[in-house]
PDB file of C-alpha atoms in Angstrom:
ATOM      1  CA  GLN A 229     106.137 -75.197  -9.009  1.00  0.00           C
ATOM      2  CA  GLY A 230     106.711 -77.034 -12.265  1.00  0.00           C
ATOM      3  CA  LEU A 231     103.230 -76.245 -13.536  1.00  0.00           C
ATOM      4  CA  TYR A 232     103.404 -72.603 -12.457  1.00  0.00           C
ATOM      5  CA  GLY A 233     106.667 -72.107 -14.345  1.00  0.00           C
ATOM      6  CA  ALA A 234     105.193 -73.739 -17.450  1.00  0.00           C
ATOM      7  CA  GLN A 235     102.124 -71.513 -17.253  1.00  0.00           C
ATOM      8  CA  GLN A 236     104.428 -68.478 -17.327  1.00  0.00           C
ATOM      9  CA  GLY A 237     105.908 -69.746 -20.607  1.00  0.00           C
ATOM     10  CA  PHE A 238     109.074 -71.353 -19.209  1.00  0.00           C
ATOM     11  CA  ASN A 239     110.255 -74.849 -20.130  1.00  0.00           C
ATOM     12  CA  SER A 240     110.122 -77.026 -17.007  1.00  0.00           C
ATOM     13  CA  LEU A 241     111.905 -80.346 -16.600  1.00  0.00           C
ATOM     14  CA  HIS A 242     110.837 -82.531 -13.675  1.00  0.00           C
ATOM     15  CA  ILE A 243     113.149 -85.440 -12.885  1.00  0.00           C
ATOM     16  CA  PHE A 244     111.763 -88.158 -10.635  1.00  0.00           C
ATOM     17  CA  LEU A 245     114.411 -90.307  -8.925  1.00  0.00           C
ATOM     18  CA  GLY A 246     112.880 -93.296  -7.182  1.00  0.00           C
ATOM     19  CA  ASP A 247     109.597 -95.157  -7.592  1.00  0.00           C
ATOM     20  CA  MET A 248     107.721 -92.536  -9.652  1.00  0.00           C
ATOM     21  CA  LYS A 249     107.323 -93.561 -13.294  1.00  0.00           C
ATOM     22  CA  ARG A 250     107.285 -91.012 -16.113  1.00  0.00           C
ATOM     23  CA  PHE A 251     103.611 -91.718 -16.906  1.00  0.00           C
ATOM     24  CA  ASP A 252     102.645 -91.189 -13.259  1.00  0.00           C
ATOM     25  CA  GLY A 253     104.545 -87.908 -13.187  1.00  0.00           C
ATOM     26  CA  LEU A 254     102.758 -86.672 -16.311  1.00  0.00           C
ATOM     27  CA  LEU A 255      99.405 -87.681 -14.800  1.00  0.00           C
ATOM     28  CA  ARG A 256     100.178 -85.601 -11.718  1.00  0.00           C
ATOM     29  CA  TYR A 257     100.808 -82.562 -13.881  1.00  0.00           C
ATOM     30  CA  LEU A 258      97.565 -83.142 -15.766  1.00  0.00           C
ATOM     31  CA  SER A 259      95.730 -83.562 -12.456  1.00  0.00           C
ATOM     32  CA  CYS A 260      97.219 -80.343 -11.100  1.00  0.00           C
ATOM     33  CA  LEU A 261      96.290 -78.468 -14.274  1.00  0.00           C
ATOM     34  CA  SER A 262      92.754 -79.846 -14.607  1.00  0.00           C
ATOM     35  CA  GLY A 263      91.798 -80.224 -10.933  1.00  0.00           C
ATOM     36  CA  ILE A 264      90.724 -83.812 -11.637  1.00  0.00           C
ATOM     37  CA  PRO A 265      92.018 -86.239  -8.966  1.00  0.00           C
ATOM     38  CA  THR A 266      94.895 -88.393 -10.190  1.00  0.00           C
ATOM     39  CA  SER A 267      93.022 -91.524  -9.081  1.00  0.00           C
ATOM     40  CA  LYS A 268      90.231 -90.710 -11.553  1.00  0.00           C
ATOM     41  CA  LEU A 269      92.610 -89.960 -14.429  1.00  0.00           C
ATOM     42  CA  VAL A 270      94.261 -93.357 -13.953  1.00  0.00           C
ATOM     43  CA  ASP A 271      90.929 -95.109 -14.551  1.00  0.00           C
ATOM     44  CA  LEU A 272      90.221 -93.347 -17.872  1.00  0.00           C
ATOM     45  CA  ASP A 273      90.665 -95.218 -21.132  1.00  0.00           C
ATOM     46  CA  GLU A 274      92.971 -93.793 -23.801  1.00  0.00           C
ATOM     47  CA  ASP A 275      90.250 -91.903 -25.685  1.00  0.00           C
ATOM     48  CA  LYS A 276      88.831 -90.218 -22.591  1.00  0.00           C
ATOM     49  CA  LEU A 277      92.291 -89.343 -21.288  1.00  0.00           C
ATOM     50  CA  THR A 278      93.135 -87.789 -24.662  1.00  0.00           C
ATOM     51  CA  ALA A 279      89.925 -85.749 -24.475  1.00  0.00           C
ATOM     52  CA  VAL A 280      90.862 -84.429 -21.029  1.00  0.00           C
ATOM     53  CA  ILE A 281      94.315 -83.453 -22.263  1.00  0.00           C
ATOM     54  CA  LYS A 282      92.870 -81.563 -25.233  1.00  0.00           C
ATOM     55  CA  LYS A 283      90.308 -79.779 -23.066  1.00  0.00           C
ATOM     56  CA  PHE A 284      92.748 -78.484 -20.459  1.00  0.00           C
ATOM     57  CA  ASN A 285      95.722 -77.955 -22.736  1.00  0.00           C
ATOM     58  CA  MET A 286      94.163 -75.265 -24.934  1.00  0.00           C
ATOM     59  CA  SER A 287      96.985 -72.841 -24.112  1.00  0.00           C
ATOM     60  CA  GLY A 288      99.627 -75.503 -24.795  1.00  0.00           C
ATOM     61  CA  VAL A 289     101.041 -75.366 -21.278  1.00  0.00           C
ATOM     62  CA  LEU A 290     101.718 -79.122 -21.215  1.00  0.00           C
ATOM     63  CA  GLY A 291     104.095 -78.582 -24.134  1.00  0.00           C
ATOM     64  CA  ASN A 292     106.358 -76.681 -21.730  1.00  0.00           C
ATOM     65  CA  ILE A 293     106.593 -79.640 -19.337  1.00  0.00           C
ATOM     66  CA  TYR A 294     109.097 -82.465 -19.712  1.00  0.00           C
ATOM     67  CA  VAL A 295     109.367 -85.417 -17.345  1.00  0.00           C
ATOM     68  CA  LEU A 296     112.219 -87.855 -16.796  1.00  0.00           C
ATOM     69  CA  SER A 297     112.214 -90.861 -14.477  1.00  0.00           C
ATOM     70  CA  HIS A 298     115.016 -93.005 -13.065  1.00  0.00           C
ATOM     71  CA  ALA A 299     115.063 -95.712 -10.438  1.00  0.00           C
ATOM     72  CA  ALA A 300     116.869 -95.009  -7.170  1.00  0.00           C
ATOM     73  CA  ASP A 301     120.669 -95.305  -7.503  1.00  0.00           C
ATOM     74  CA  GLU A 302     120.397 -95.561 -11.295  1.00  0.00           C
ATOM     75  CA  VAL A 303     122.195 -92.332 -12.207  1.00  0.00           C
ATOM     76  CA  SER A 304     124.833 -90.109 -10.628  1.00  0.00           C
ATOM     77  CA  PRO A 305     124.638 -86.294 -10.739  1.00  0.00           C
ATOM     78  CA  SER A 306     127.211 -86.233 -13.565  1.00  0.00           C
ATOM     79  CA  GLN A 307     125.265 -88.768 -15.623  1.00  0.00           C
ATOM     80  CA  LEU A 308     122.020 -86.883 -15.108  1.00  0.00           C
ATOM     81  CA  ILE A 309     123.588 -83.586 -16.150  1.00  0.00           C
ATOM     82  CA  GLU A 310     124.837 -85.184 -19.365  1.00  0.00           C
ATOM     83  CA  GLU A 311     121.357 -86.569 -20.026  1.00  0.00           C
ATOM     84  CA  VAL A 312     119.754 -83.149 -19.522  1.00  0.00           C
ATOM     85  CA  ILE A 313     122.271 -81.500 -21.866  1.00  0.00           C
ATOM     86  CA  GLN A 314     121.576 -84.142 -24.527  1.00  0.00           C
ATOM     87  CA  LEU A 315     117.817 -83.774 -24.061  1.00  0.00           C
ATOM     88  CA  GLN A 316     118.112 -80.029 -24.676  1.00  0.00           C
ATOM     89  CA  ARG A 317     120.173 -80.650 -27.822  1.00  0.00           C
ATOM     90  CA  ASP A 318     117.841 -83.307 -29.194  1.00  0.00           C
ATOM     91  CA  ASN A 319     114.740 -81.161 -28.642  1.00  0.00           C
ATOM     92  CA  LYS A 320     116.442 -77.844 -29.485  1.00  0.00           C
ATOM     93  CA  ILE A 321     115.136 -76.278 -26.284  1.00  0.00           C
ATOM     94  CA  HIS A 322     116.450 -74.787 -23.071  1.00  0.00           C
ATOM     95  CA  PHE A 323     115.119 -75.798 -19.656  1.00  0.00           C
ATOM     96  CA  HIS A 324     114.567 -72.629 -17.666  1.00  0.00           C
ATOM     97  CA  GLN A 325     113.518 -74.637 -14.628  1.00  0.00           C
ATOM     98  CA  ILE A 326     114.660 -78.089 -13.499  1.00  0.00           C
ATOM     99  CA  ILE A 327     113.185 -79.985 -10.542  1.00  0.00           C
ATOM    100  CA  ILE A 328     115.080 -82.975  -9.125  1.00  0.00           C
ATOM    101  CA  ASP A 329     112.913 -85.157  -6.909  1.00  0.00           C
ATOM    102  CA  TYR A 330     114.878 -86.177  -4.856  1.00  0.00           C
ATOM    103  CA  ASP A 331     118.579 -86.068  -3.912  1.00  0.00           C
ATOM    104  CA  GLU A 332     118.892 -89.184  -1.733  1.00  0.00           C
ATOM    105  CA  ASN A 333     118.165 -91.381  -4.763  1.00  0.00           C
ATOM    106  CA  PHE A 334     121.224 -90.294  -6.732  1.00  0.00           C
ATOM    107  CA  ALA A 335     123.861 -92.960  -7.284  1.00  0.00           C
ATOM    108  CA  SER A 336     126.682 -91.981  -4.930  1.00  0.00           C
ATOM    109  CA  ASP A 337     130.164 -91.072  -6.186  1.00  0.00           C
ATOM    110  CA  THR A 338     131.696 -91.597  -2.750  1.00  0.00           C
ATOM    111  CA  ASP A 339     131.252 -93.746   0.344  1.00  0.00           C
ATOM    112  CA  SER A 340     131.056 -90.708   2.631  1.00  0.00           C
ATOM    113  CA  MET A 341     127.542 -89.301   3.126  1.00  0.00           C
ATOM    114  CA  TYR A 342     129.039 -85.938   4.110  1.00  0.00           C
ATOM    115  CA  GLU A 343     131.207 -85.734   0.988  1.00  0.00           C
ATOM    116  CA  SER A 344     128.438 -87.137  -1.213  1.00  0.00           C
ATOM    117  CA  GLY A 345     125.913 -84.491  -0.165  1.00  0.00           C
ATOM    118  CA  GLY A 346     128.357 -81.665  -0.852  1.00  0.00           C
ATOM    119  CA  ASN A 347     129.439 -83.250  -4.137  1.00  0.00           C
ATOM    120  CA  VAL A 348     125.856 -83.519  -5.423  1.00  0.00           C
ATOM    121  CA  TYR A 349     125.003 -79.929  -4.625  1.00  0.00           C
ATOM    122  CA  ASN A 350     128.299 -78.525  -5.919  1.00  0.00           C
ATOM    123  CA  LYS A 351     127.838 -80.221  -9.280  1.00  0.00           C
ATOM    124  CA  ILE A 352     124.183 -79.245  -9.602  1.00  0.00           C
ATOM    125  CA  ALA A 353     124.898 -75.644  -8.542  1.00  0.00           C
ATOM    126  CA  LEU A 354     127.659 -75.313 -11.157  1.00  0.00           C
ATOM    127  CA  PHE A 355     125.397 -76.779 -13.833  1.00  0.00           C
ATOM    128  CA  ALA A 356     122.628 -74.337 -12.865  1.00  0.00           C
ATOM    129  CA  VAL A 357     124.968 -71.405 -13.492  1.00  0.00           C
ATOM    130  CA  LEU A 358     126.403 -72.748 -16.750  1.00  0.00           C
ATOM    131  CA  ASN A 359     123.012 -73.823 -18.109  1.00  0.00           C
ATOM    132  CA  LYS A 360     121.323 -70.618 -16.893  1.00  0.00           C
ATOM    133  CA  SER A 361     118.588 -72.618 -15.199  1.00  0.00           C
ATOM    134  CA  VAL A 362     116.796 -72.366 -11.881  1.00  0.00           C
ATOM    135  CA  ILE A 363     117.148 -75.766 -10.243  1.00  0.00           C
ATOM    136  CA  PHE A 364     115.068 -77.060  -7.352  1.00  0.00           C
ATOM    137  CA  ILE A 365     116.343 -80.123  -5.481  1.00  0.00           C
ATOM    138  CA  LEU A 366     113.937 -81.898  -3.141  1.00  0.00           C
ATOM    139  CA  CYS A 367     115.255 -83.640  -0.049  1.00  0.00           C
ATOM    140  CA  GLN A 368     114.129 -85.003   3.296  1.00  0.00           C
ATOM    141  CA  PRO A 369     115.016 -83.301   6.606  1.00  0.00           C
ATOM    142  CA  LYS A 370     116.919 -85.100   9.341  1.00  0.00           C
ATOM    143  CA  PRO A 371     114.671 -87.611  11.188  1.00  0.00           C
ATOM    144  CA  ALA A 372     114.925 -85.511  14.351  1.00  0.00           C
ATOM    145  CA  TYR A 373     112.895 -82.805  12.568  1.00  0.00           C
ATOM    146  CA  TRP A 374     110.188 -85.004  11.064  1.00  0.00           C
ATOM    147  CA  ASN A 375     107.709 -83.905  13.731  1.00  0.00           C
ATOM    148  CA  HIS A 376     108.522 -80.200  13.384  1.00  0.00           C
ATOM    149  CA  GLU A 377     106.142 -77.977  11.459  1.00  0.00           C
ATOM    150  CA  ILE A 378     108.513 -75.031  11.051  1.00  0.00           C
ATOM    151  CA  ILE A 379     111.721 -76.722   9.909  1.00  0.00           C
ATOM    152  CA  PRO A 380     114.960 -74.696  10.275  1.00  0.00           C
ATOM    153  CA  LEU A 381     118.041 -74.521   8.066  1.00  0.00           C
ATOM    154  CA  GLU A 382     120.039 -76.948  10.204  1.00  0.00           C
ATOM    155  CA  ALA A 383     117.484 -79.692   9.520  1.00  0.00           C
ATOM    156  CA  SER A 384     119.057 -80.331   6.112  1.00  0.00           C
ATOM    157  CA  ALA A 385     119.796 -84.048   5.916  1.00  0.00           C
ATOM    158  CA  GLU A 386     123.087 -85.802   5.094  1.00  0.00           C
ATOM    159  CA  SER A 387     125.386 -82.825   4.691  1.00  0.00           C
ATOM    160  CA  SER A 388     125.764 -79.386   6.227  1.00  0.00           C
ATOM    161  CA  LYS A 389     127.459 -78.425   2.946  1.00  0.00           C
ATOM    162  CA  LYS A 390     123.999 -78.112   1.413  1.00  0.00           C
ATOM    163  CA  GLN A 391     123.281 -75.214   3.720  1.00  0.00           C
ATOM    164  CA  LYS A 392     126.239 -73.253   2.336  1.00  0.00           C
ATOM    165  CA  ILE A 393     125.819 -74.109  -1.339  1.00  0.00           C
ATOM    166  CA  VAL A 394     122.121 -73.437  -1.941  1.00  0.00           C
ATOM    167  CA  ASP A 395     120.834 -69.915  -2.630  1.00  0.00           C
ATOM    168  CA  LEU A 396     117.367 -70.604  -1.283  1.00  0.00           C
ATOM    169  CA  MET A 397     116.107 -73.237   1.126  1.00  0.00           C
ATOM    170  CA  LEU A 398     112.365 -73.702   1.547  1.00  0.00           C
ATOM    171  CA  THR A 399     111.157 -76.209   4.134  1.00  0.00           C
ATOM    172  CA  VAL A 400     107.651 -77.591   4.546  1.00  0.00           C
ATOM    173  CA  GLY A 401     106.192 -79.228   7.646  1.00  0.00           C
ATOM    174  CA  ARG A 402     102.775 -80.146   9.036  1.00  0.00           C
ATOM    175  CA  PRO A 403     101.365 -79.889  12.573  1.00  0.00           C
ATOM    176  CA  SER A 404     100.586 -83.621  12.330  1.00  0.00           C
ATOM    177  CA  LYS A 405     101.270 -86.377   9.821  1.00  0.00           C
ATOM    178  CA  ASP A 406      97.790 -86.433   8.307  1.00  0.00           C
ATOM    179  CA  SER A 407      97.097 -82.689   8.485  1.00  0.00           C
ATOM    180  CA  SER A 408      95.804 -80.965   5.345  1.00  0.00           C
ATOM    181  CA  VAL A 409      97.632 -77.752   6.277  1.00  0.00           C
ATOM    182  CA  GLY A 410     101.216 -76.876   7.063  1.00  0.00           C
ATOM    183  CA  THR A 411     103.889 -74.223   6.946  1.00  0.00           C
ATOM    184  CA  LEU A 412     106.444 -73.282   4.312  1.00  0.00           C
ATOM    185  CA  ASN A 413     109.462 -71.723   6.000  1.00  0.00           C
ATOM    186  CA  ILE A 414     112.064 -69.630   4.174  1.00  0.00           C
ATOM    187  CA  ALA A 415     115.017 -71.127   6.030  1.00  0.00           C
ATOM    188  CA  LYS A 416     117.641 -69.431   3.849  1.00  0.00           C
ATOM    189  CA  ASN A 417     117.498 -66.691   1.236  1.00  0.00           C
ATOM    190  CA  ARG A 418     120.870 -65.528  -0.043  1.00  0.00           C
ATOM    191  CA  ARG A 419     119.370 -62.573  -1.887  1.00  0.00           C
ATOM    192  CA  GLY A 420     116.616 -61.566   0.496  1.00  0.00           C
ATOM    193  CA  SER A 421     115.021 -62.008   3.887  1.00  0.00           C
ATOM    194  CA  ASP A 422     114.763 -65.391   5.546  1.00  0.00           C
ATOM    195  CA  SER A 423     113.034 -66.667   8.696  1.00  0.00           C
ATOM    196  CA  LYS A 424     109.651 -65.951   7.141  1.00  0.00           C
ATOM    197  CA  TYR A 425     106.864 -68.446   6.699  1.00  0.00           C
ATOM    198  CA  VAL A 426     103.694 -68.985   4.670  1.00  0.00           C
ATOM    199  CA  ARG A 427     100.703 -71.122   5.676  1.00  0.00           C
ATOM    200  CA  LEU A 428      99.750 -73.802   3.166  1.00  0.00           C
ATOM    201  CA  LYS A 429      96.903 -76.122   2.311  1.00  0.00           C
ATOM    202  CA  PHE A 430      97.720 -79.469   0.690  1.00  0.00           C
ATOM    203  CA  ILE A 431      95.314 -80.965  -1.836  1.00  0.00           C
ATOM    204  CA  GLY A 432      96.955 -84.323  -2.363  1.00  0.00           C
ATOM    205  CA  GLU A 433      94.351 -85.751  -4.733  1.00  0.00           C
ATOM    206  CA  ASN A 434      95.433 -83.390  -7.496  1.00  0.00           C
ATOM    207  CA  ALA A 435      98.951 -82.456  -6.373  1.00  0.00           C
ATOM    208  CA  ARG A 436      98.101 -78.853  -5.474  1.00  0.00           C
ATOM    209  CA  VAL A 437      99.593 -76.688  -2.750  1.00  0.00           C
ATOM    210  CA  GLU A 438      97.878 -73.378  -2.017  1.00  0.00           C
ATOM    211  CA  ALA A 439      98.866 -70.435   0.169  1.00  0.00           C
ATOM    212  CA  ILE A 440      96.173 -69.623   2.759  1.00  0.00           C
ATOM    213  CA  THR A 441      95.612 -66.978   5.406  1.00  0.00           C
ATOM    214  CA  GLU A 442      96.367 -67.460   9.089  1.00  0.00           C
ATOM    215  CA  GLU A 443      92.627 -67.581   9.751  1.00  0.00           C
ATOM    216  CA  GLN A 444      92.057 -70.298   7.152  1.00  0.00           C
ATOM    217  CA  TYR A 445      95.018 -72.207   8.546  1.00  0.00           C
ATOM    218  CA  ASN A 446      93.639 -72.154  12.098  1.00  0.00           C
ATOM    219  CA  ILE A 447      90.194 -73.276  10.924  1.00  0.00           C
ATOM    220  CA  GLU A 448      91.605 -76.195   8.917  1.00  0.00           C
ATOM    221  CA  LYS A 449      94.009 -77.167  11.698  1.00  0.00           C
ATOM    222  CA  SER A 450      91.161 -77.214  14.225  1.00  0.00           C
ATOM    223  CA  ARG A 451      89.046 -79.309  11.863  1.00  0.00           C
ATOM    224  CA  ASN A 452      91.919 -81.759  11.347  1.00  0.00           C
ATOM    225  CA  ASN A 453      92.372 -82.085  15.116  1.00  0.00           C
ATOM    226  CA  SER A 454      88.649 -82.781  15.552  1.00  0.00           C
ATOM    227  CA  ASP A 455      88.715 -85.433  12.831  1.00  0.00           C
ATOM    228  CA  SER A 456      91.760 -87.096  14.402  1.00  0.00           C
ATOM    229  CA  LYS A 457      90.106 -87.126  17.818  1.00  0.00           C
ATOM    230  CA  ARG A 458      86.979 -88.785  16.405  1.00  0.00           C
ATOM    231  CA  ILE A 459      89.117 -91.491  14.830  1.00  0.00           C
ATOM    232  CA  ASP A 460      90.979 -92.039  18.102  1.00  0.00           C
ATOM    233  CA  ASP A 461      87.716 -92.247  20.017  1.00  0.00           C
ATOM    234  CA  LYS A 462      86.427 -94.940  17.669  1.00  0.00           C
TER     235      LYS A 462
END
């Protein structure tokens, strides 16, 4: 999503909260853009990595991508908002799209998980309006839904307040943990139709997610099941 927005000419800010370092985040974007597996980019020396960047950044799309990284519980929503505002001022830019990955790693302003979840989303939603930005917040579903492929609105973890605050909720699940395909469900769409889904293929080695047809989905799912059965048999 971050890369697609940047390719359309929008400034995208991706904020990793947790164990993802800024360099690793940038490598993922380069991998997604170039199609080169992240594991191979990591092994390149500085000169070769620079050459790859120059080759695949002819249109300057990487110049539209900014990455921030914080450890879990390092910043609160208010602190992060202030940092984003300052980053825009310092660079004299406006972030059209902001991705926060992910909400459980915010430093909490309250001891109540229910109040905390609503507080985070209220603050981010207000900032989205004032900053005129589209903001995506990634989160985990409730554990009870971890084995569901089509994840419903009520699966939102921590706080039911999220369900009321967000304009759009997209959920992604897989038929099995190691499956290369899955389903994106439009669990809520304030300005359109919900309860629709799209079949997906995950290409983890270069951080790509592609929409596929129902036929392609069934073929890949069957192949995944066959591979899993062979492993179990061994």
